[in-house]
PDB file of C-alpha atoms and ligand atoms in Angstrom:
ATOM      1  CA  MET A  23       9.560   7.191  -9.261  1.00 95.00           C
ATOM      2  CA  LEU A  24       8.746   3.443  -9.574  1.00 97.00           C
ATOM      3  CA  GLU A  25       8.776   1.089 -12.912  1.00 97.00           C
ATOM      4  CA  LEU A  26       7.941  -2.548 -13.582  1.00 97.00           C
ATOM      5  CA  GLN A  27       8.905  -4.058 -16.498  1.00 97.00           C
ATOM      6  CA  ALA A  28       7.507  -7.588 -17.666  1.00 97.00           C
ATOM      7  CA  VAL A  29       7.320  -8.555 -13.997  1.00 97.00           C
ATOM      8  CA  ASN A  30       6.183 -12.238 -13.328  1.00 96.00           C
ATOM      9  CA  VAL A  31       5.696 -13.808 -10.328  1.00 97.00           C
ATOM     10  CA  ALA A  32       4.672 -17.416  -9.227  1.00 96.00           C
ATOM     11  CA  TYR A  33       3.964 -19.536  -6.714  1.00 95.00           C
ATOM     12  CA  GLY A  34       6.079 -22.614  -7.268  1.00 92.00           C
ATOM     13  CA  GLU A  35       4.261 -23.528 -10.749  1.00 89.00           C
ATOM     14  CA  ALA A  36       1.028 -20.986 -10.321  1.00 92.00           C
ATOM     15  CA  ARG A  37       1.683 -17.949 -12.359  1.00 91.00           C
ATOM     16  CA  ALA A  38       0.156 -14.977  -9.841  1.00 95.00           C
ATOM     17  CA  LEU A  39       1.530 -11.922 -11.855  1.00 97.00           C
ATOM     18  CA  CYS A  40       1.828 -12.034 -15.476  1.00 96.00           C
ATOM     19  CA  ASP A  41       4.203  -9.418 -17.536  1.00 96.00           C
ATOM     20  CA  ILE A  42       3.250  -6.763 -15.712  1.00 97.00           C
ATOM     21  CA  SER A  43       4.123  -3.570 -17.045  1.00 97.00           C
ATOM     22  CA  MET A  44       3.493  -0.244 -15.275  1.00 96.00           C
ATOM     23  CA  GLN A  45       5.088   3.144 -14.144  1.00 96.00           C
ATOM     24  CA  VAL A  46       4.257   4.990 -10.665  1.00 97.00           C
ATOM     25  CA  LYS A  47       4.801   8.694 -10.977  1.00 97.00           C
ATOM     26  CA  PRO A  48       6.686  10.729  -8.165  1.00 97.00           C
ATOM     27  CA  GLY A  49       3.726  11.907  -5.474  1.00 97.00           C
ATOM     28  CA  GLU A  50       0.900   9.832  -7.316  1.00 98.00           C
ATOM     29  CA  LEU A  51      -1.600   8.241  -5.763  1.00 98.00           C
ATOM     30  CA  LEU A  52      -2.375   4.803  -7.937  1.00 98.00           C
ATOM     31  CA  CYS A  53      -5.212   2.392  -6.797  1.00 97.00           C
ATOM     32  CA  VAL A  54      -5.231  -1.124  -7.937  1.00 96.00           C
ATOM     33  CA  VAL A  55      -8.454  -2.693  -8.101  1.00 94.00           C
ATOM     34  CA  GLY A  56      -9.887  -6.142  -9.251  1.00 92.00           C
ATOM     35  CA  PRO A  57     -11.577  -9.332  -8.060  1.00 90.00           C
ATOM     36  CA  ASN A  58     -10.383 -11.959  -5.477  1.00 89.00           C
ATOM     37  CA  GLY A  59      -7.348 -13.897  -6.603  1.00 91.00           C
ATOM     38  CA  ALA A  60      -6.429 -11.023  -9.452  1.00 93.00           C
ATOM     39  CA  GLY A  61      -2.959 -10.654  -7.895  1.00 95.00           C
ATOM     40  CA  LYS A  62      -2.944  -7.350  -6.043  1.00 96.00           C
ATOM     41  CA  THR A  63      -1.414  -8.707  -2.785  1.00 96.00           C
ATOM     42  CA  THR A  64       0.989 -10.468  -4.954  1.00 97.00           C
ATOM     43  CA  LEU A  65       2.005  -7.321  -6.756  1.00 97.00           C
ATOM     44  CA  VAL A  66       2.505  -5.210  -3.443  1.00 97.00           C
ATOM     45  CA  ASN A  67       4.437  -7.469  -1.851  1.00 96.00           C
ATOM     46  CA  THR A  68       6.685  -7.854  -4.595  1.00 97.00           C
ATOM     47  CA  LEU A  69       7.197  -4.409  -4.513  1.00 97.00           C
ATOM     48  CA  ALA A  70       7.819  -4.454  -0.711  1.00 95.00           C
ATOM     49  CA  GLY A  71      10.342  -7.416  -1.677  1.00 95.00           C
ATOM     50  CA  ILE A  72       8.316 -10.393   0.269  1.00 94.00           C
ATOM     51  CA  LEU A  73       7.742 -11.922  -2.866  1.00 95.00           C
ATOM     52  CA  ARG A  74      10.806 -12.397  -5.499  1.00 95.00           C
ATOM     53  CA  ALA A  75       9.986 -11.685  -9.486  1.00 95.00           C
ATOM     54  CA  LYS A  76      10.930 -14.436 -11.349  1.00 95.00           C
ATOM     55  CA  SER A  77      11.419 -12.413 -14.306  1.00 96.00           C
ATOM     56  CA  GLY A  78      11.402  -8.766 -15.696  1.00 97.00           C
ATOM     57  CA  ARG A  79      12.737  -5.744 -13.417  1.00 97.00           C
ATOM     58  CA  ILE A  80      11.756  -3.451 -11.020  1.00 97.00           C
ATOM     59  CA  LEU A  81      12.988   0.395 -10.724  1.00 97.00           C
ATOM     60  CA  MET A  82      12.495   2.094  -7.988  1.00 97.00           C
ATOM     61  CA  GLU A  83      13.918   5.893  -8.902  1.00 96.00           C
ATOM     62  CA  GLY A  84      15.892   4.609 -11.541  1.00 94.00           C
ATOM     63  CA  ARG A  85      17.683   2.007  -9.387  1.00 95.00           C
ATOM     64  CA  ASP A  86      17.347  -1.844 -10.071  1.00 96.00           C
ATOM     65  CA  ILE A  87      15.631  -2.998  -6.675  1.00 96.00           C
ATOM     66  CA  THR A  88      14.535  -6.802  -8.478  1.00 95.00           C
ATOM     67  CA  ARG A  89      17.245  -8.571  -6.963  1.00 92.00           C
ATOM     68  CA  LEU A  90      17.494  -6.714  -3.367  1.00 92.00           C
ATOM     69  CA  ALA A  91      17.449  -8.474  -0.101  1.00 89.00           C
ATOM     70  CA  PRO A  92      13.850  -8.319   1.281  1.00 86.00           C
ATOM     71  CA  HIS A  93      15.150  -6.132   4.042  1.00 85.00           C
ATOM     72  CA  ARG A  94      16.832  -3.540   1.880  1.00 91.00           C
ATOM     73  CA  PHE A  95      13.788  -2.447  -0.100  1.00 93.00           C
ATOM     74  CA  CYS A  96      12.815  -0.552   3.042  1.00 91.00           C
ATOM     75  CA  GLU A  97      16.432   1.358   2.883  1.00 92.00           C
ATOM     76  CA  ALA A  98      14.879   2.090  -0.591  1.00 95.00           C
ATOM     77  CA  GLY A  99      12.483   3.826   0.667  1.00 96.00           C
ATOM     78  CA  ILE A 100       9.702   1.416   0.084  1.00 97.00           C
ATOM     79  CA  ALA A 101       7.027   0.918   3.278  1.00 97.00           C
ATOM     80  CA  LEU A 102       4.317  -1.803   3.178  1.00 96.00           C
ATOM     81  CA  VAL A 103       0.842  -1.842   5.125  1.00 97.00           C
ATOM     82  CA  PRO A 104       0.118  -5.413   4.867  1.00 94.00           C
ATOM     83  CA  GLU A 105      -3.142  -7.096   4.405  1.00 93.00           C
ATOM     84  CA  GLY A 106      -4.641  -7.737   7.968  1.00 87.00           C
ATOM     85  CA  ARG A 107      -2.503  -5.065   9.679  1.00 92.00           C
ATOM     86  CA  ARG A 108       0.066  -7.461  11.361  1.00 93.00           C
ATOM     87  CA  LEU A 109       0.589  -5.650  14.690  1.00 96.00           C
ATOM     88  CA  PHE A 110       2.414  -7.217  17.480  1.00 94.00           C
ATOM     89  CA  ALA A 111      -1.057  -7.264  19.260  1.00 93.00           C
ATOM     90  CA  GLY A 112       0.795  -7.406  22.970  1.00 95.00           C
ATOM     91  CA  MET A 113       3.083  -4.872  22.620  1.00 97.00           C
ATOM     92  CA  THR A 114       1.848  -0.985  23.040  1.00 97.00           C
ATOM     93  CA  VAL A 115       0.903   1.252  20.264  1.00 98.00           C
ATOM     94  CA  LEU A 116       3.847   3.271  20.935  1.00 98.00           C
ATOM     95  CA  GLU A 117       6.311   0.398  20.540  1.00 97.00           C
ATOM     96  CA  ASN A 118       4.452  -0.745  17.364  1.00 97.00           C
ATOM     97  CA  LEU A 119       4.797   2.551  15.883  1.00 97.00           C
ATOM     98  CA  GLU A 120       8.581   2.490  16.969  1.00 96.00           C
ATOM     99  CA  ILE A 121       9.481  -0.395  15.398  1.00 94.00           C
ATOM    100  CA  GLY A 122       9.004   1.328  12.214  1.00 94.00           C
ATOM    101  CA  SER A 123      11.639   3.501  12.785  1.00 94.00           C
ATOM    102  CA  LEU A 124      14.765   1.108  13.035  1.00 90.00           C
ATOM    103  CA  LEU A 125      16.518   2.454  10.335  1.00 90.00           C
ATOM    104  CA  PRO A 126      19.175   4.956  10.945  1.00 91.00           C
ATOM    105  CA  SER A 127      17.711   7.734   8.918  1.00 90.00           C
ATOM    106  CA  ALA A 128      14.357   7.102  10.304  1.00 93.00           C
ATOM    107  CA  LYS A 129      15.361   6.820  13.779  1.00 93.00           C
ATOM    108  CA  ALA A 130      17.252  10.322  13.684  1.00 93.00           C
ATOM    109  CA  LYS A 131      13.605  11.702  13.045  1.00 95.00           C
ATOM    110  CA  ARG A 132      11.675   9.489  15.025  1.00 96.00           C
ATOM    111  CA  ARG A 133      10.543  12.247  17.617  1.00 96.00           C
ATOM    112  CA  GLU A 134       9.206  14.372  14.641  1.00 97.00           C
ATOM    113  CA  THR A 135       7.649  11.695  12.429  1.00 97.00           C
ATOM    114  CA  LEU A 136       5.885  10.603  15.674  1.00 98.00           C
ATOM    115  CA  GLU A 137       4.167  14.252  15.941  1.00 98.00           C
ATOM    116  CA  GLU A 138       3.121  13.528  11.973  1.00 97.00           C
ATOM    117  CA  VAL A 139       1.847  10.753  12.696  1.00 98.00           C
ATOM    118  CA  LEU A 140      -0.269  11.721  16.015  1.00 98.00           C
ATOM    119  CA  GLN A 141      -1.464  14.615  13.756  1.00 97.00           C
ATOM    120  CA  LEU A 142      -2.697  12.596  11.130  1.00 97.00           C
ATOM    121  CA  PHE A 143      -4.510   9.991  13.560  1.00 97.00           C
ATOM    122  CA  PRO A 144      -5.105  11.997  16.851  1.00 97.00           C
ATOM    123  CA  ALA A 145      -7.115   8.902  18.186  1.00 96.00           C
ATOM    124  CA  LEU A 146      -3.908   7.250  18.676  1.00 97.00           C
ATOM    125  CA  LYS A 147      -2.330   9.826  21.039  1.00 98.00           C
ATOM    126  CA  PRO A 148      -4.647   8.567  24.222  1.00 98.00           C
ATOM    127  CA  LYS A 149      -3.780   5.108  23.093  1.00 97.00           C
ATOM    128  CA  LEU A 150      -0.041   5.016  23.355  1.00 98.00           C
ATOM    129  CA  ALA A 151       0.545   2.950  26.251  1.00 98.00           C
ATOM    130  CA  ALA A 152      -2.359   0.660  25.306  1.00 98.00           C
ATOM    131  CA  PRO A 153      -1.852  -2.826  24.118  1.00 98.00           C
ATOM    132  CA  ALA A 154      -2.052  -2.568  20.464  1.00 97.00           C
ATOM    133  CA  GLY A 155      -4.737  -5.788  20.214  1.00 96.00           C
ATOM    134  CA  GLU A 156      -7.062  -3.763  22.593  1.00 96.00           C
ATOM    135  CA  LEU A 157      -7.658  -1.042  20.146  1.00 96.00           C
ATOM    136  CA  SER A 158     -10.447  -0.943  17.637  1.00 95.00           C
ATOM    137  CA  GLY A 159     -10.300  -2.181  13.792  1.00 95.00           C
ATOM    138  CA  GLY A 160     -10.124   1.232  12.680  1.00 96.00           C
ATOM    139  CA  GLN A 161      -7.561   2.327  15.527  1.00 96.00           C
ATOM    140  CA  GLN A 162      -5.627  -0.633  14.603  1.00 97.00           C
ATOM    141  CA  GLN A 163      -5.336   0.294  10.572  1.00 97.00           C
ATOM    142  CA  MET A 164      -3.878   3.833  11.977  1.00 97.00           C
ATOM    143  CA  VAL A 165      -1.458   1.877  14.092  1.00 98.00           C
ATOM    144  CA  ALA A 166      -0.225  -0.319  10.801  1.00 97.00           C
ATOM    145  CA  ILE A 167       0.019   2.824   8.577  1.00 98.00           C
ATOM    146  CA  GLY A 168       1.592   5.035  11.256  1.00 98.00           C
ATOM    147  CA  ARG A 169       4.512   2.222  11.434  1.00 97.00           C
ATOM    148  CA  ALA A 170       4.909   2.092   7.700  1.00 97.00           C
ATOM    149  CA  LEU A 171       5.129   6.344   7.932  1.00 98.00           C
ATOM    150  CA  MET A 172       7.757   6.159  10.770  1.00 97.00           C
ATOM    151  CA  ALA A 173      10.201   4.557   8.321  1.00 96.00           C
ATOM    152  CA  ARG A 174       9.527   7.949   6.289  1.00 97.00           C
ATOM    153  CA  PRO A 175       8.613   5.999   2.925  1.00 97.00           C
ATOM    154  CA  ARG A 176       8.830   7.731  -0.360  1.00 97.00           C
ATOM    155  CA  LEU A 177       6.818   5.174  -1.644  1.00 98.00           C
ATOM    156  CA  LEU A 178       4.089   3.699   0.644  1.00 98.00           C
ATOM    157  CA  LEU A 179       2.160   0.119  -0.414  1.00 98.00           C
ATOM    158  CA  LEU A 180      -1.377  -0.152   1.400  1.00 98.00           C
ATOM    159  CA  ASP A 181      -2.975  -3.613   0.850  1.00 97.00           C
ATOM    160  CA  GLU A 182      -6.763  -3.452   1.646  1.00 96.00           C
ATOM    161  CA  PRO A 183      -6.792  -0.351   4.078  1.00 96.00           C
ATOM    162  CA  SER A 184     -10.762  -0.233   4.594  1.00 95.00           C
ATOM    163  CA  LEU A 185     -11.080  -4.211   4.787  1.00 93.00           C
ATOM    164  CA  GLY A 186     -13.387  -5.066   7.892  1.00 92.00           C
ATOM    165  CA  LEU A 187     -14.035  -1.433   9.009  1.00 94.00           C
ATOM    166  CA  SER A 188     -17.364   0.396   9.405  1.00 93.00           C
ATOM    167  CA  PRO A 189     -18.513   2.512   6.612  1.00 92.00           C
ATOM    168  CA  LEU A 190     -17.450   5.474   8.906  1.00 91.00           C
ATOM    169  CA  VAL A 191     -14.323   4.398   9.853  1.00 94.00           C
ATOM    170  CA  VAL A 192     -14.075   3.788   6.062  1.00 95.00           C
ATOM    171  CA  ALA A 193     -14.175   7.234   5.170  1.00 94.00           C
ATOM    172  CA  ALA A 194     -11.833   8.593   8.033  1.00 94.00           C
ATOM    173  CA  MET A 195      -9.252   6.514   6.484  1.00 96.00           C
ATOM    174  CA  PHE A 196      -9.760   7.067   3.113  1.00 97.00           C
ATOM    175  CA  ASP A 197      -9.341  10.948   3.806  1.00 96.00           C
ATOM    176  CA  ALA A 198      -6.100  10.196   6.047  1.00 97.00           C
ATOM    177  CA  ILE A 199      -4.673   8.445   2.729  1.00 98.00           C
ATOM    178  CA  ARG A 200      -5.403  11.279   0.569  1.00 97.00           C
ATOM    179  CA  LYS A 201      -3.837  13.649   3.547  1.00 98.00           C
ATOM    180  CA  ILE A 202      -0.751  11.450   3.144  1.00 98.00           C
ATOM    181  CA  SER A 203      -0.852  11.608  -0.292  1.00 98.00           C
ATOM    182  CA  ALA A 204      -1.223  15.626  -0.149  1.00 97.00           C
ATOM    183  CA  GLY A 205       2.097  15.495   1.707  1.00 96.00           C
ATOM    184  CA  GLY A 206       3.803  14.016  -1.316  1.00 96.00           C
ATOM    185  CA  ILE A 207       4.356  10.281  -0.602  1.00 98.00           C
ATOM    186  CA  THR A 208       3.863   8.155  -3.374  1.00 98.00           C
ATOM    187  CA  ILE A 209       1.194   5.579  -2.865  1.00 98.00           C
ATOM    188  CA  VAL A 210       0.064   2.139  -4.497  1.00 98.00           C
ATOM    189  CA  LEU A 211      -3.650   1.669  -2.789  1.00 98.00           C
ATOM    190  CA  VAL A 212      -4.792  -1.817  -3.399  1.00 97.00           C
ATOM    191  CA  GLU A 213      -8.451  -1.878  -2.631  1.00 95.00           C
ATOM    192  CA  GLN A 214     -11.807  -4.088  -2.811  1.00 90.00           C
ATOM    193  CA  ASN A 215     -13.694  -0.551  -2.146  1.00 91.00           C
ATOM    194  CA  VAL A 216     -13.577   0.329  -5.484  1.00 92.00           C
ATOM    195  CA  VAL A 217     -15.502   3.342  -5.537  1.00 91.00           C
ATOM    196  CA  MET A 218     -13.616   5.103  -2.737  1.00 93.00           C
ATOM    197  CA  ALA A 219     -10.139   4.327  -3.839  1.00 95.00           C
ATOM    198  CA  MET A 220     -11.463   5.225  -7.360  1.00 94.00           C
ATOM    199  CA  ARG A 221     -12.525   8.601  -6.347  1.00 94.00           C
ATOM    200  CA  ILE A 222      -9.317   9.584  -4.084  1.00 96.00           C
ATOM    201  CA  SER A 223      -6.757   8.294  -6.551  1.00 97.00           C
ATOM    202  CA  HIS A 224      -4.694   9.855  -9.567  1.00 97.00           C
ATOM    203  CA  ARG A 225      -4.900   6.928 -11.794  1.00 97.00           C
ATOM    204  CA  ALA A 226      -6.268   3.045 -11.420  1.00 96.00           C
ATOM    205  CA  CYS A 227      -5.371   0.100 -12.719  1.00 95.00           C
ATOM    206  CA  VAL A 228      -7.349  -3.100 -12.861  1.00 94.00           C
ATOM    207  CA  LEU A 229      -5.557  -6.454 -12.354  1.00 94.00           C
ATOM    208  CA  GLU A 230      -7.921  -9.600 -13.376  1.00 92.00           C
ATOM    209  CA  LEU A 231      -6.086 -12.942 -13.841  1.00 93.00           C
ATOM    210  CA  SER A 232      -2.697 -12.212 -13.011  1.00 95.00           C
ATOM    211  CA  ARG A 233      -2.674  -9.421 -15.676  1.00 95.00           C
ATOM    212  CA  ILE A 234      -3.607  -5.751 -15.937  1.00 95.00           C
ATOM    213  CA  VAL A 235      -6.690  -5.481 -17.880  1.00 93.00           C
ATOM    214  CA  ALA A 236      -7.033  -1.964 -18.039  1.00 93.00           C
ATOM    215  CA  GLU A 237      -5.355   1.464 -16.423  1.00 94.00           C
ATOM    216  CA  GLY A 238      -6.038   5.086 -16.581  1.00 95.00           C
ATOM    217  CA  ASP A 239      -8.221   7.998 -15.227  1.00 96.00           C
ATOM    218  CA  PRO A 240     -10.396   6.685 -12.460  1.00 95.00           C
ATOM    219  CA  ASP A 241     -13.264   8.609 -13.918  1.00 94.00           C
ATOM    220  CA  GLU A 242     -12.928   7.465 -16.846  1.00 94.00           C
ATOM    221  CA  LEU A 243     -12.449   4.069 -16.084  1.00 93.00           C
ATOM    222  CA  MET A 244     -15.620   4.422 -13.906  1.00 91.00           C
ATOM    223  CA  LYS A 245     -17.546   5.518 -17.439  1.00 91.00           C
ATOM    224  CA  ARG A 246     -16.818   2.128 -19.415  1.00 91.00           C
ATOM    225  CA  PRO A 247     -19.372  -0.205 -19.178  1.00 89.00           C
ATOM    226  CA  GLU A 248     -17.264  -3.588 -18.385  1.00 86.00           C
ATOM    227  CA  ILE A 249     -15.895  -2.019 -15.385  1.00 85.00           C
ATOM    228  CA  ARG A 250     -19.249  -0.600 -14.100  1.00 85.00           C
ATOM    229  CA  GLN A 251     -20.753  -4.287 -14.315  1.00 84.00           C
ATOM    230  CA  ALA A 252     -17.754  -5.906 -12.720  1.00 83.00           C
ATOM    231  CA  TYR A 253     -17.747  -3.069 -10.165  1.00 78.00           C
ATOM    232  CA  LEU A 254     -20.715  -1.233  -9.577  1.00 71.00           C
ATOM    233  CA  GLY A 255     -22.980  -4.013 -10.529  1.00 68.00           C
ATOM    234  CA  VAL A 256     -24.753  -1.776 -13.277  1.00 62.00           C
TER     235      VAL A 256
HETATM  236  P1  LIG B 198      -7.296 -11.376  -2.419  1.00 73.36           P
HETATM  237  O1  LIG B 198      -8.414  -9.873  -2.539  1.00 73.36           O
HETATM  238  O2  LIG B 198      -8.037 -12.264  -2.458  1.00 73.36           O
HETATM  239  O3  LIG B 198      -6.440 -11.021  -1.445  1.00 73.36           O
HETATM  240  P2  LIG B 198      -5.672 -10.973  -4.710  1.00 73.36           P
HETATM  241  O4  LIG B 198      -6.183  -9.894  -5.780  1.00 73.36           O
HETATM  242  O5  LIG B 198      -4.827 -10.009  -3.571  1.00 73.36           O
HETATM  243  O6  LIG B 198      -6.524 -11.468  -3.822  1.00 73.36           O
HETATM  244  P3  LIG B 198      -3.638 -12.553  -4.223  1.00 73.36           P
HETATM  245  O7  LIG B 198      -3.492 -12.691  -2.973  1.00 73.36           O
HETATM  246  O8  LIG B 198      -2.007 -11.871  -4.797  1.00 73.36           O
HETATM  247  O9  LIG B 198      -4.819 -12.160  -4.655  1.00 73.36           O
HETATM  248  O10 LIG B 198      -3.467 -14.136  -5.363  1.00 73.36           O
HETATM  249  C1  LIG B 198      -3.488 -14.378  -6.510  1.00 73.36           C
HETATM  250  C2  LIG B 198      -3.225 -15.810  -7.229  1.00 73.36           C
HETATM  251  O11 LIG B 198      -1.925 -16.536  -6.563  1.00 73.36           O
HETATM  252  C3  LIG B 198      -4.590 -16.340  -6.585  1.00 73.36           C
HETATM  253  O12 LIG B 198      -4.952 -17.470  -7.471  1.00 73.36           O
HETATM  254  C4  LIG B 198      -3.972 -16.983  -5.605  1.00 73.36           C
HETATM  255  O13 LIG B 198      -4.680 -18.160  -5.170  1.00 73.36           O
HETATM  256  C5  LIG B 198      -3.020 -17.227  -5.336  1.00 73.36           C
HETATM  257  N1  LIG B 198      -2.038 -17.181  -4.437  1.00 73.36           N
HETATM  258  C6  LIG B 198      -1.795 -16.035  -3.160  1.00 73.36           C
HETATM  259  N2  LIG B 198      -1.031 -16.677  -2.375  1.00 73.36           N
HETATM  260  C7  LIG B 198       0.017 -18.024  -2.812  1.00 73.36           C
HETATM  261  C8  LIG B 198       0.347 -18.495  -2.236  1.00 73.36           C
HETATM  262  N3  LIG B 198       1.183 -18.254  -0.820  1.00 73.36           N
HETATM  263  N4  LIG B 198       0.679 -19.921  -2.496  1.00 73.36           N
HETATM  264  C9  LIG B 198       0.138 -20.349  -3.584  1.00 73.36           C
HETATM  265  N5  LIG B 198      -0.880 -19.604  -4.228  1.00 73.36           N
HETATM  266  C10 LIG B 198      -0.880 -18.447  -4.032  1.00 73.36           C
END
């Protein structure tokens, strides 16, 4: 589905991703974990076309998208739920959702996709006419995910969806991500909440200091002493 070949990304002289090579299989839910500053946001922003790789190749469904213009990444079937949600606070929930479906292919199925989004997040139904900025943090995160789904992506990138949410809301958020995955959408999930992310993911990838230091089955990774120490504190 997605393949990165020796991808390097830098902010000026500062390297943020070093020789990242990885694959994501169709339908897979891959979580990317790692400490602050490891390069997780840089990775998803590069996959969303917001940042450019300095070298290396990114293939989506076999097609080289490395040098594609940023707005073409959406056409290639990729949608990002950015860190901090980035909603249009003064616009209604419905308007925020509809912004996600501007591409002709998504627009043609707008009503159907909206139904699916509201089925996933029923709490948004009575809020469609409310300004997005008035919603709770959890509901705003639902809108951000819903907006990305409105584009009918084949690859969904989620950057820290549980950030700043209460434990109960976090659990509901992970449940929703699991459902999206069960629906067949391939997902790359960046998370600080390592335990919960590992629990719902098919495969995990650990980034440290701009490099992949471990990857594999989440249960196996969670058994490794160095991972337990770094992420569970035991
Ligand atoms: P966090 O969890 O804190 O968001 P992260 O793993 O997502 O961390 P990135 O935000 O991708 O990490 O940052 C990777 C590295 O690139 C860090 O050293 C960071 O300081 C640096 N960096 C990030 N954004 C910029 C920028 N706009 N300009 C310069 N350096 C940046």
